[in-house]
């Protein structure tokens, strides 16, 4: 047998099933041997470190068009550099169809933005906003067959919302083509009604975003999406579940044998609606505006329970970065007039894994195995990347993140690599950090700093295991 290119020696290998002491041997970018006393041309000493499959962040927004022309703070270069520094080796951003645009054209356009700029591997989900007969009958089926095997739909936002009849049409195509649908479940009419009422009452500060996007509206839409999926016999993913009530809908469906998968995000365990109050109901609260918004302590406790008991399959960042200073937010005169104009989204691709590790593993709320399942193995399985990605096994890509479980340091904006000018988690004390990230056996980040070269590729994907 030929020599190994690299051995990660002396660490503790952690997968979604096990933890054990072993060396990991890498050849031609793949894991070639797992065992004791391995030797190779090169060696990384992982004594005292955990060796995990690289993080897979299945929900990030990079360089995505917005309805008012606000530019996202991260393009592919900065967003994937930030991802790599945070222990990720693959991210899944969204190729968004603008209404009236061909879906194929928007995918090609997104590839042009990504080409040569990726520091991690990437694979595109689609966002379908205009399900014309051409999209339903030709473009979408062809794209799914080309390896874009998942797409997102929105139940709110004026420029993105789909009516129930359109959702049902899309679900039918998804069932036939075996595409996994990700649902943004918030009831549009309820949000519009509450927004109007709050504005009439003069309640326009960023905090009121959390009241307009009420948990009841999320619960209702979650149930509606589940019912549509049941009618079409379709597995779905409810993304960015924020609290107890929508989560209970998912449990209700699962208890009846429906294939409803669920994702939650760092903001729903680390923030509450009170953060949107800012210093004194001022504009500082705009730093925490995202949809759905963070809820309350009761919802945080429910989300933790769901992370432990398997209600949640996925823990993604929903990285959706807008700068606080500049036309995107603080200096946008419209945003000052009402929360409705504040861009919905916060950064988090670099802090997702440290937050879950620290709050979950280090504080004994979840096991290391569950951490790996939620952040790498399940996303790989659900989005058609397994077993190439998401595990430490012979033949898999050598995508690894090495963790120092005892390294304690706070999250600081000045140390992050994203294009955003703030982090909502400033000062949060973190125990356990990724100290080195490898993509196909090449180091892409060390001690929170990405390397220069961009060696990431676009991955075409299989059908989701949800259809198995
Ligand atoms: N939905 C997302 O998935 N991300 C940011 C904003 C939103 O509404
Ligand atoms: Zn969404
Ligand atoms: Zn999102």
Short mmCIF file of C-alpha atoms and ligand atoms in Angstrom, two decimals:
data_model
loop_
_atom_site.label_atom_id
_atom_site.label_comp_id
_atom_site.label_asym_id
_atom_site.label_seq_id
_atom_site.Cartn_x
_atom_site.Cartn_y
_atom_site.Cartn_z
CA UNK A 1 0.00 0.00 0.00
CA UNK A 2 1.36 3.46 -0.88
CA UNK A 3 2.42 5.93 1.79
CA UNK A 4 -0.09 8.13 3.53
CA UNK A 5 0.19 11.83 2.67
CA UNK A 6 -0.77 12.99 6.14
CA UNK A 7 -1.50 11.48 9.54
CA UNK A 8 -3.56 13.25 12.19
CA UNK A 9 -1.95 11.59 15.17
CA UNK A 10 -2.89 11.07 18.80
CA UNK A 11 -6.34 12.69 18.84
CA UNK A 12 -9.76 11.44 19.88
CA UNK A 13 -11.90 10.69 16.83
CA UNK A 14 -15.54 11.65 17.30
CA UNK A 15 -18.39 10.62 15.00
CA UNK A 16 -22.17 10.71 15.39
CA UNK A 17 -21.91 7.19 16.85
CA UNK A 18 -18.59 6.92 18.73
CA UNK A 19 -15.52 8.47 20.30
CA UNK A 20 -12.23 6.62 20.34
CA UNK A 21 -8.49 7.24 20.34
CA UNK A 22 -7.05 6.74 16.84
CA UNK A 23 -4.81 8.20 14.17
CA UNK A 24 -6.44 9.25 10.90
CA UNK A 25 -4.44 8.59 7.73
CA UNK A 26 -5.10 10.64 4.59
CA UNK A 27 -4.19 9.89 1.00
CA UNK A 28 -5.24 11.88 -2.09
CA UNK A 29 -7.61 13.99 -0.05
CA UNK A 30 -9.53 11.08 1.40
CA UNK A 31 -9.46 9.13 4.62
CA UNK A 32 -7.43 6.02 3.83
CA UNK A 33 -6.74 4.49 7.26
CA UNK A 34 -7.94 4.79 10.82
CA UNK A 35 -5.79 3.02 13.40
CA UNK A 36 -2.91 3.10 15.82
CA UNK A 37 0.68 4.10 15.13
CA UNK A 38 0.10 5.29 11.55
CA UNK A 39 2.97 6.94 9.67
CA UNK A 40 2.93 9.17 6.61
CA UNK A 41 4.83 11.85 4.73
CA UNK A 42 3.40 14.54 6.98
CA UNK A 43 1.96 14.57 10.49
CA UNK A 44 -0.24 16.79 12.62
CA UNK A 45 0.01 16.20 16.36
CA UNK A 46 -3.55 16.13 17.68
CA UNK A 47 -2.71 15.14 21.24
CA UNK A 48 -5.39 16.53 23.56
CA UNK A 49 -7.60 17.47 20.62
CA UNK A 50 -10.89 16.10 19.32
CA UNK A 51 -10.97 15.10 15.65
CA UNK A 52 -14.45 15.76 14.23
CA UNK A 53 -15.95 15.61 10.75
CA UNK A 54 -15.83 19.12 9.29
CA UNK A 55 -18.91 21.17 10.01
CA UNK A 56 -21.57 21.30 7.31
CA UNK A 57 -23.63 24.46 7.53
CA UNK A 58 -26.75 23.64 5.52
CA UNK A 59 -28.29 27.12 5.70
CA UNK A 60 -26.26 30.20 4.78
CA UNK A 61 -26.98 33.23 2.62
CA UNK A 62 -24.07 34.63 0.62
CA UNK A 63 -24.15 37.36 -2.00
CA UNK A 64 -27.91 36.92 -2.33
CA UNK A 65 -30.05 39.55 -4.06
CA UNK A 66 -32.43 41.52 -1.80
CA UNK A 67 -35.69 43.23 -2.72
CA UNK A 68 -34.46 46.74 -1.86
CA UNK A 69 -30.97 46.35 -3.29
CA UNK A 70 -29.24 46.12 0.10
CA UNK A 71 -25.99 44.26 -0.44
CA UNK A 72 -25.19 41.34 1.84
CA UNK A 73 -22.07 41.74 3.91
CA UNK A 74 -20.59 38.44 2.71
CA UNK A 75 -19.78 37.21 -0.75
CA UNK A 76 -18.47 33.71 -1.41
CA UNK A 77 -14.89 34.66 -0.53
CA UNK A 78 -15.52 36.28 2.85
CA UNK A 79 -18.41 33.99 3.78
CA UNK A 80 -16.50 30.76 3.17
CA UNK A 81 -13.32 32.13 4.81
CA UNK A 82 -15.43 32.85 7.85
CA UNK A 83 -17.01 29.39 7.65
CA UNK A 84 -13.60 27.70 7.49
CA UNK A 85 -12.31 29.64 10.49
CA UNK A 86 -15.37 28.45 12.40
CA UNK A 87 -14.67 24.75 11.76
CA UNK A 88 -16.76 24.20 8.62
CA UNK A 89 -15.71 22.43 5.45
CA UNK A 90 -18.98 22.65 3.46
CA UNK A 91 -21.70 25.31 3.31
CA UNK A 92 -25.00 25.29 1.45
CA UNK A 93 -26.09 28.75 0.26
CA UNK A 94 -29.16 29.58 -1.81
CA UNK A 95 -29.46 30.41 -5.50
CA UNK A 96 -32.46 32.73 -5.38
CA UNK A 97 -34.90 33.03 -8.25
CA UNK A 98 -36.11 36.61 -8.62
CA UNK A 99 -39.73 36.63 -9.81
CA UNK A 100 -39.78 36.63 -13.61
CA UNK A 101 -36.28 35.15 -13.82
CA UNK A 102 -35.44 31.72 -15.19
CA UNK A 103 -34.37 29.35 -12.42
CA UNK A 104 -31.55 27.97 -14.57
CA UNK A 105 -30.24 31.47 -15.27
CA UNK A 106 -30.15 32.31 -11.58
CA UNK A 107 -28.18 29.12 -10.84
CA UNK A 108 -25.66 29.94 -13.57
CA UNK A 109 -25.35 33.46 -12.28
CA UNK A 110 -24.70 32.16 -8.75
CA UNK A 111 -22.01 29.81 -10.06
CA UNK A 112 -20.24 32.79 -11.62
CA UNK A 113 -20.18 34.47 -8.21
CA UNK A 114 -18.80 31.36 -6.50
CA UNK A 115 -16.24 30.28 -9.08
CA UNK A 116 -12.70 30.43 -7.71
CA UNK A 117 -13.78 32.16 -4.51
CA UNK A 118 -14.68 29.30 -2.17
CA UNK A 119 -12.55 28.40 0.83
CA UNK A 120 -14.88 25.56 1.80
CA UNK A 121 -16.84 23.28 -0.47
CA UNK A 122 -20.25 24.65 -1.38
CA UNK A 123 -23.47 23.22 -2.76
CA UNK A 124 -26.44 25.31 -3.79
CA UNK A 125 -30.01 24.97 -2.62
CA UNK A 126 -32.53 26.73 -4.86
CA UNK A 127 -35.13 29.28 -3.74
CA UNK A 128 -38.24 29.08 -5.91
CA UNK A 129 -40.31 32.28 -5.91
CA UNK A 130 -42.02 32.02 -9.29
CA UNK A 131 -43.36 28.54 -10.01
CA UNK A 132 -44.42 29.13 -13.61
CA UNK A 133 -45.41 26.16 -15.80
CA UNK A 134 -41.90 26.35 -17.31
CA UNK A 135 -40.29 26.15 -13.86
CA UNK A 136 -42.59 23.36 -12.61
CA UNK A 137 -42.53 21.33 -15.79
CA UNK A 138 -38.98 21.73 -17.02
CA UNK A 139 -36.47 23.85 -15.16
CA UNK A 140 -36.94 22.50 -11.67
CA UNK A 141 -37.01 18.79 -12.64
CA UNK A 142 -33.89 19.28 -14.80
CA UNK A 143 -32.02 21.08 -12.02
CA UNK A 144 -32.90 18.40 -9.46
CA UNK A 145 -31.56 15.77 -11.85
CA UNK A 146 -28.38 17.84 -12.21
CA UNK A 147 -27.76 17.56 -8.47
CA UNK A 148 -29.55 20.60 -6.99
CA UNK A 149 -31.68 18.29 -4.89
CA UNK A 150 -33.24 20.73 -2.43
CA UNK A 151 -35.10 24.01 -2.61
CA UNK A 152 -36.56 26.53 -0.24
CA UNK A 153 -40.01 28.10 -0.32
CA UNK A 154 -41.27 31.13 1.59
CA UNK A 155 -44.69 31.54 3.17
CA UNK A 156 -44.05 35.24 3.82
CA UNK A 157 -42.31 38.36 2.39
CA UNK A 158 -44.04 40.33 -0.37
CA UNK A 159 -41.41 39.48 -2.97
CA UNK A 160 -40.96 35.81 -2.05
CA UNK A 161 -44.28 34.55 -0.66
CA UNK A 162 -46.03 31.61 -2.33
CA UNK A 163 -49.77 31.02 -2.11
CA UNK A 164 -51.04 27.67 -0.86
CA UNK A 165 -51.95 26.54 -4.39
CA UNK A 166 -48.38 27.28 -5.51
CA UNK A 167 -46.94 25.42 -2.53
CA UNK A 168 -49.04 22.39 -3.39
CA UNK A 169 -47.91 22.49 -7.04
CA UNK A 170 -44.28 22.67 -5.95
CA UNK A 171 -44.69 19.93 -3.37
CA UNK A 172 -46.14 17.68 -6.07
CA UNK A 173 -43.11 18.23 -8.32
CA UNK A 174 -40.76 17.73 -5.36
CA UNK A 175 -42.42 14.39 -4.58
CA UNK A 176 -42.04 13.21 -8.18
CA UNK A 177 -38.43 14.39 -8.52
CA UNK A 178 -37.36 13.47 -4.98
CA UNK A 179 -36.31 16.99 -4.05
CA UNK A 180 -36.21 18.02 -0.40
CA UNK A 181 -38.28 21.12 0.30
CA UNK A 182 -37.16 23.55 3.00
CA UNK A 183 -40.00 25.69 4.29
CA UNK A 184 -39.81 29.19 5.74
CA UNK A 185 -42.99 28.87 7.80
CA UNK A 186 -44.42 32.22 8.91
CA UNK A 187 -47.96 33.33 8.09
CA UNK A 188 -47.78 36.31 5.75
CA UNK A 189 -51.20 37.84 6.37
CA UNK A 190 -50.84 37.68 10.14
CA UNK A 191 -47.44 39.39 9.97
CA UNK A 192 -48.77 42.10 7.65
CA UNK A 193 -51.75 42.71 9.91
CA UNK A 194 -49.64 42.94 13.06
CA UNK A 195 -47.09 45.18 11.32
CA UNK A 196 -49.77 47.63 10.26
CA UNK A 197 -51.27 47.70 13.74
CA UNK A 198 -47.95 48.24 15.48
CA UNK A 199 -47.04 51.04 13.10
CA UNK A 200 -50.41 52.73 13.63
CA UNK A 201 -49.75 52.62 17.37
CA UNK A 202 -46.35 54.24 16.82
CA UNK A 203 -44.52 51.09 17.81
CA UNK A 204 -41.80 51.20 15.17
CA UNK A 205 -38.55 50.40 17.03
CA UNK A 206 -36.65 47.24 15.98
CA UNK A 207 -38.05 45.43 19.04
CA UNK A 208 -41.52 45.38 17.46
CA UNK A 209 -40.23 43.16 14.68
CA UNK A 210 -40.37 40.38 17.28
CA UNK A 211 -44.04 41.17 17.99
CA UNK A 212 -45.04 41.44 14.32
CA UNK A 213 -43.43 38.08 13.59
CA UNK A 214 -45.47 36.42 16.34
CA UNK A 215 -44.85 32.83 17.34
CA UNK A 216 -48.52 32.08 16.64
CA UNK A 217 -47.97 33.06 12.98
CA UNK A 218 -45.03 30.68 12.84
CA UNK A 219 -47.02 27.89 14.49
CA UNK A 220 -49.93 28.31 12.08
CA UNK A 221 -47.73 28.29 8.99
CA UNK A 222 -45.76 25.30 10.28
CA UNK A 223 -48.98 23.34 10.65
CA UNK A 224 -50.17 24.44 7.20
CA UNK A 225 -46.89 23.39 5.54
CA UNK A 226 -47.04 20.04 7.32
CA UNK A 227 -50.62 19.50 6.15
CA UNK A 228 -49.73 20.33 2.53
CA UNK A 229 -46.77 17.95 2.70
CA UNK A 230 -48.98 15.23 4.15
CA UNK A 231 -51.44 15.67 1.27
CA UNK A 232 -48.59 15.23 -1.19
CA UNK A 233 -46.88 12.46 0.81
CA UNK A 234 -43.70 14.53 0.81
CA UNK A 235 -40.88 14.72 3.38
CA UNK A 236 -40.07 18.33 4.26
CA UNK A 237 -37.72 20.35 6.43
CA UNK A 238 -39.08 23.18 8.53
CA UNK A 239 -36.11 25.54 8.72
CA UNK A 240 -35.13 28.00 11.46
CA UNK A 241 -37.66 26.82 14.06
CA UNK A 242 -37.64 29.49 16.75
CA UNK A 243 -39.70 28.24 19.67
CA UNK A 244 -41.92 25.85 21.54
CA UNK A 245 -45.11 26.27 19.52
CA UNK A 246 -43.87 25.49 16.00
CA UNK A 247 -41.73 22.75 17.51
CA UNK A 248 -44.84 21.12 19.00
CA UNK A 249 -46.40 21.03 15.53
CA UNK A 250 -43.40 19.11 14.27
CA UNK A 251 -43.64 16.67 17.17
CA UNK A 252 -47.37 16.28 16.49
CA UNK A 253 -46.63 15.35 12.86
CA UNK A 254 -43.78 13.01 13.72
CA UNK A 255 -45.95 11.19 16.28
CA UNK A 256 -48.30 10.43 13.38
CA UNK A 257 -45.52 8.99 11.25
CA UNK A 258 -45.00 11.98 8.96
CA UNK A 259 -41.52 12.68 7.67
CA UNK A 260 -41.11 16.20 8.96
CA UNK A 261 -37.53 17.24 9.62
CA UNK A 262 -36.55 20.28 11.61
CA UNK A 263 -33.74 22.78 11.82
CA UNK A 264 -32.92 25.28 14.53
CA UNK A 265 -30.16 27.88 14.83
CA UNK A 266 -27.82 29.53 17.37
CA UNK A 267 -30.02 32.61 17.80
CA UNK A 268 -32.84 30.52 19.25
CA UNK A 269 -30.68 29.18 22.08
CA UNK A 270 -28.57 32.30 22.68
CA UNK A 271 -30.83 35.32 22.15
CA UNK A 272 -34.32 36.38 23.17
CA UNK A 273 -36.74 39.02 21.90
CA UNK A 274 -35.45 41.27 24.70
CA UNK A 275 -32.17 41.63 22.81
CA UNK A 276 -34.12 43.51 20.14
CA UNK A 277 -34.84 46.23 22.70
CA UNK A 278 -31.27 47.44 22.24
CA UNK A 279 -30.05 49.80 24.95
CA UNK A 280 -33.34 51.54 25.57
CA UNK A 281 -35.76 50.56 22.84
CA UNK A 282 -33.33 52.22 20.43
CA UNK A 283 -31.95 51.33 17.04
CA UNK A 284 -29.23 49.13 18.55
CA UNK A 285 -31.84 46.38 18.59
CA UNK A 286 -31.52 46.21 14.78
CA UNK A 287 -28.41 44.08 15.32
CA UNK A 288 -30.69 41.19 16.35
CA UNK A 289 -33.45 41.47 13.75
CA UNK A 290 -33.92 38.12 12.03
CA UNK A 291 -36.88 36.03 10.97
CA UNK A 292 -38.31 34.22 12.73
CA UNK A 293 -37.12 36.32 15.68
CA UNK A 294 -35.65 34.94 18.90
CA UNK A 295 -38.38 34.25 21.49
CA UNK A 296 -38.11 33.81 25.27
CA UNK A 297 -36.53 31.65 27.96
CA UNK A 298 -39.34 29.09 27.76
CA UNK A 299 -38.75 28.64 24.04
CA UNK A 300 -35.01 28.37 24.58
CA UNK A 301 -35.63 25.54 27.07
CA UNK A 302 -37.97 23.82 24.58
CA UNK A 303 -35.36 24.11 21.80
CA UNK A 304 -32.72 22.54 24.03
CA UNK A 305 -35.07 19.67 24.77
CA UNK A 306 -35.68 19.28 21.02
CA UNK A 307 -31.93 19.28 20.32
CA UNK A 308 -31.48 16.52 22.91
CA UNK A 309 -34.42 14.30 22.02
CA UNK A 310 -34.01 14.29 18.23
CA UNK A 311 -36.89 16.61 17.33
CA UNK A 312 -34.21 18.65 15.58
CA UNK A 313 -32.10 16.96 12.93
CA UNK A 314 -30.18 20.07 11.97
CA UNK A 315 -28.42 22.94 13.68
CA UNK A 316 -27.54 25.53 11.02
CA UNK A 317 -26.47 29.15 11.27
CA UNK A 318 -28.96 30.86 8.93
CA UNK A 319 -26.04 33.21 8.34
CA UNK A 320 -27.65 36.21 6.68
CA UNK A 321 -25.26 39.11 7.19
CA UNK A 322 -26.09 42.81 6.84
CA UNK A 323 -23.83 45.58 8.04
CA UNK A 324 -25.10 47.69 10.93
CA UNK A 325 -23.28 50.82 9.75
CA UNK A 326 -23.98 51.89 6.20
CA UNK A 327 -26.95 51.89 3.90
CA UNK A 328 -28.04 48.35 4.87
CA UNK A 329 -29.24 49.25 8.33
CA UNK A 330 -28.27 52.11 10.64
CA UNK A 331 -27.78 54.72 7.95
CA UNK A 332 -30.79 53.67 5.94
CA UNK A 333 -33.31 56.45 6.59
CA UNK A 334 -36.22 54.11 5.88
CA UNK A 335 -35.07 51.63 8.50
CA UNK A 336 -35.29 54.44 11.07
CA UNK A 337 -38.97 54.92 10.30
CA UNK A 338 -40.07 51.36 11.04
CA UNK A 339 -38.75 47.90 11.92
CA UNK A 340 -40.38 46.74 8.70
CA UNK A 341 -37.44 48.18 6.69
CA UNK A 342 -34.63 46.65 8.74
CA UNK A 343 -33.05 43.81 6.75
CA UNK A 344 -33.99 40.45 8.30
CA UNK A 345 -30.90 38.48 9.10
CA UNK A 346 -27.85 38.18 11.34
CA UNK A 347 -24.35 36.74 10.86
CA UNK A 348 -23.38 33.40 12.39
CA UNK A 349 -21.50 31.02 10.10
CA UNK A 350 -18.28 31.40 12.11
CA UNK A 351 -19.85 31.18 15.57
CA UNK A 352 -22.43 28.39 14.99
CA UNK A 353 -20.17 25.51 16.01
CA UNK A 354 -18.43 27.21 18.97
CA UNK A 355 -21.80 28.31 20.41
CA UNK A 356 -23.33 24.83 20.22
CA UNK A 357 -20.14 23.21 21.48
CA UNK A 358 -19.84 25.56 24.42
CA UNK A 359 -23.50 25.86 25.41
CA UNK A 360 -24.31 22.26 24.50
CA UNK A 361 -21.32 19.95 24.96
CA UNK A 362 -19.25 21.89 27.51
CA UNK A 363 -22.34 22.56 29.65
CA UNK A 364 -23.43 18.90 29.39
CA UNK A 365 -26.71 19.60 27.64
CA UNK A 366 -25.89 17.38 24.65
CA UNK A 367 -23.31 14.68 23.94
CA UNK A 368 -20.40 15.05 21.57
CA UNK A 369 -22.08 12.48 19.30
CA UNK A 370 -25.23 14.55 19.12
CA UNK A 371 -23.14 17.65 18.37
CA UNK A 372 -21.56 15.87 15.38
CA UNK A 373 -24.93 14.52 14.22
CA UNK A 374 -26.61 17.96 14.32
CA UNK A 375 -23.80 19.90 12.70
CA UNK A 376 -22.29 17.51 10.16
CA UNK A 377 -23.65 13.98 9.76
CA UNK A 378 -27.37 14.77 9.58
CA UNK A 379 -26.95 17.68 7.14
CA UNK A 380 -24.85 15.38 4.93
CA UNK A 381 -27.51 12.65 5.08
CA UNK A 382 -30.53 14.91 4.60
CA UNK A 383 -29.00 16.92 1.77
CA UNK A 384 -27.50 14.07 -0.23
CA UNK A 385 -23.81 14.43 0.58
CA UNK A 386 -23.31 11.30 2.69
CA UNK A 387 -20.99 9.31 2.88
CA UNK A 388 -18.58 11.54 0.94
CA UNK A 389 -19.16 14.16 3.64
CA UNK A 390 -20.33 14.11 7.25
CA UNK A 391 -18.32 11.28 8.75
CA UNK A 392 -14.86 9.99 9.55
CA UNK A 393 -14.72 6.76 7.62
CA UNK A 394 -12.47 5.07 5.07
CA UNK A 395 -13.13 6.58 1.64
CA UNK A 396 -14.80 9.77 2.88
CA UNK A 397 -13.32 13.16 1.98
CA UNK A 398 -10.71 14.11 4.58
CA UNK A 399 -12.79 17.04 5.84
CA UNK A 400 -11.92 17.42 9.50
CA UNK A 401 -12.02 19.95 12.26
CA UNK A 402 -9.70 19.65 15.23
CA UNK A 403 -11.12 20.98 18.48
CA UNK A 404 -9.51 22.06 21.71
CA UNK A 405 -12.33 21.36 24.16
CA UNK A 406 -10.57 23.32 26.92
CA UNK A 407 -9.76 26.53 25.08
CA UNK A 408 -11.73 29.35 26.68
CA UNK A 409 -12.11 32.71 24.96
CA UNK A 410 -14.92 35.11 24.22
CA UNK A 411 -16.46 35.79 20.82
CA UNK A 412 -15.10 39.12 19.58
CA UNK A 413 -16.01 40.91 16.36
CA UNK A 414 -12.37 41.90 15.89
CA UNK A 415 -11.36 38.22 15.72
CA UNK A 416 -14.01 37.13 13.21
CA UNK A 417 -13.50 36.86 9.47
CA UNK A 418 -16.98 37.64 8.18
CA UNK A 419 -17.80 40.79 6.23
CA UNK A 420 -20.25 42.01 8.85
CA UNK A 421 -19.32 44.89 11.16
CA UNK A 422 -20.69 43.30 14.32
CA UNK A 423 -21.59 39.98 15.90
CA UNK A 424 -24.79 39.53 17.91
CA UNK A 425 -22.75 37.34 20.27
CA UNK A 426 -20.10 39.94 21.25
CA UNK A 427 -18.43 38.96 24.52
CA UNK A 428 -20.06 35.55 24.84
CA UNK A 429 -17.64 33.29 26.72
CA UNK A 430 -16.95 30.09 24.75
CA UNK A 431 -15.39 26.90 26.09
CA UNK A 432 -14.14 24.75 23.20
CA UNK A 433 -12.95 26.12 19.86
CA UNK A 434 -11.96 24.62 16.53
CA UNK A 435 -8.19 25.13 16.19
CA UNK A 436 -7.60 23.68 12.73
CA UNK A 437 -9.85 22.88 9.77
CA UNK A 438 -8.89 20.59 6.89
CA UNK A 439 -10.66 20.27 3.53
CA UNK A 440 -9.70 17.14 1.61
CA UNK A 441 -6.59 16.91 3.79
CA UNK A 442 -5.43 20.51 3.22
CA UNK A 443 -5.48 22.97 6.08
CA UNK A 444 -7.94 25.77 5.31
CA UNK A 445 -7.89 27.52 8.70
CA UNK A 446 -5.75 27.57 11.86
CA UNK A 447 -6.53 29.24 15.17
CA UNK A 448 -9.40 31.19 13.71
CA UNK A 449 -7.47 32.39 10.66
CA UNK A 450 -8.25 31.12 7.16
CA UNK A 451 -5.41 30.37 4.73
CA UNK A 452 -5.09 32.43 1.55
CA UNK A 453 -5.88 29.92 -1.16
CA UNK A 454 -9.48 29.10 -2.08
CA UNK A 455 -9.58 25.34 -2.68
CA UNK A 456 -13.34 24.78 -2.28
CA UNK A 457 -15.52 23.24 -5.01
CA UNK A 458 -19.17 23.07 -5.83
CA UNK A 459 -20.73 19.67 -5.02
CA UNK A 460 -23.62 18.17 -6.89
CA UNK A 461 -25.82 16.13 -4.59
CA UNK A 462 -27.81 12.88 -4.45
CA UNK A 463 -31.43 12.70 -3.41
CA UNK A 464 -32.02 13.15 0.31
CA UNK A 465 -32.08 10.13 2.60
CA UNK A 466 -35.50 11.44 3.63
CA UNK A 467 -36.80 9.66 0.50
CA UNK A 468 -35.23 6.31 1.46
N1 LIG B 1 -35.12 33.63 6.27
C1 LIG B 1 -33.95 33.08 6.27
O1 LIG B 1 -33.84 31.90 6.05
N2 LIG B 1 -32.87 33.81 6.51
C2 LIG B 1 -32.90 35.16 6.81
C3 LIG B 1 -34.18 35.80 6.71
C4 LIG B 1 -35.30 34.91 6.48
O2 LIG B 1 -36.43 35.33 6.48
ZN1 LIG B 2 -36.19 31.79 5.98
ZN1 LIG B 3 -32.05 31.71 5.94
#
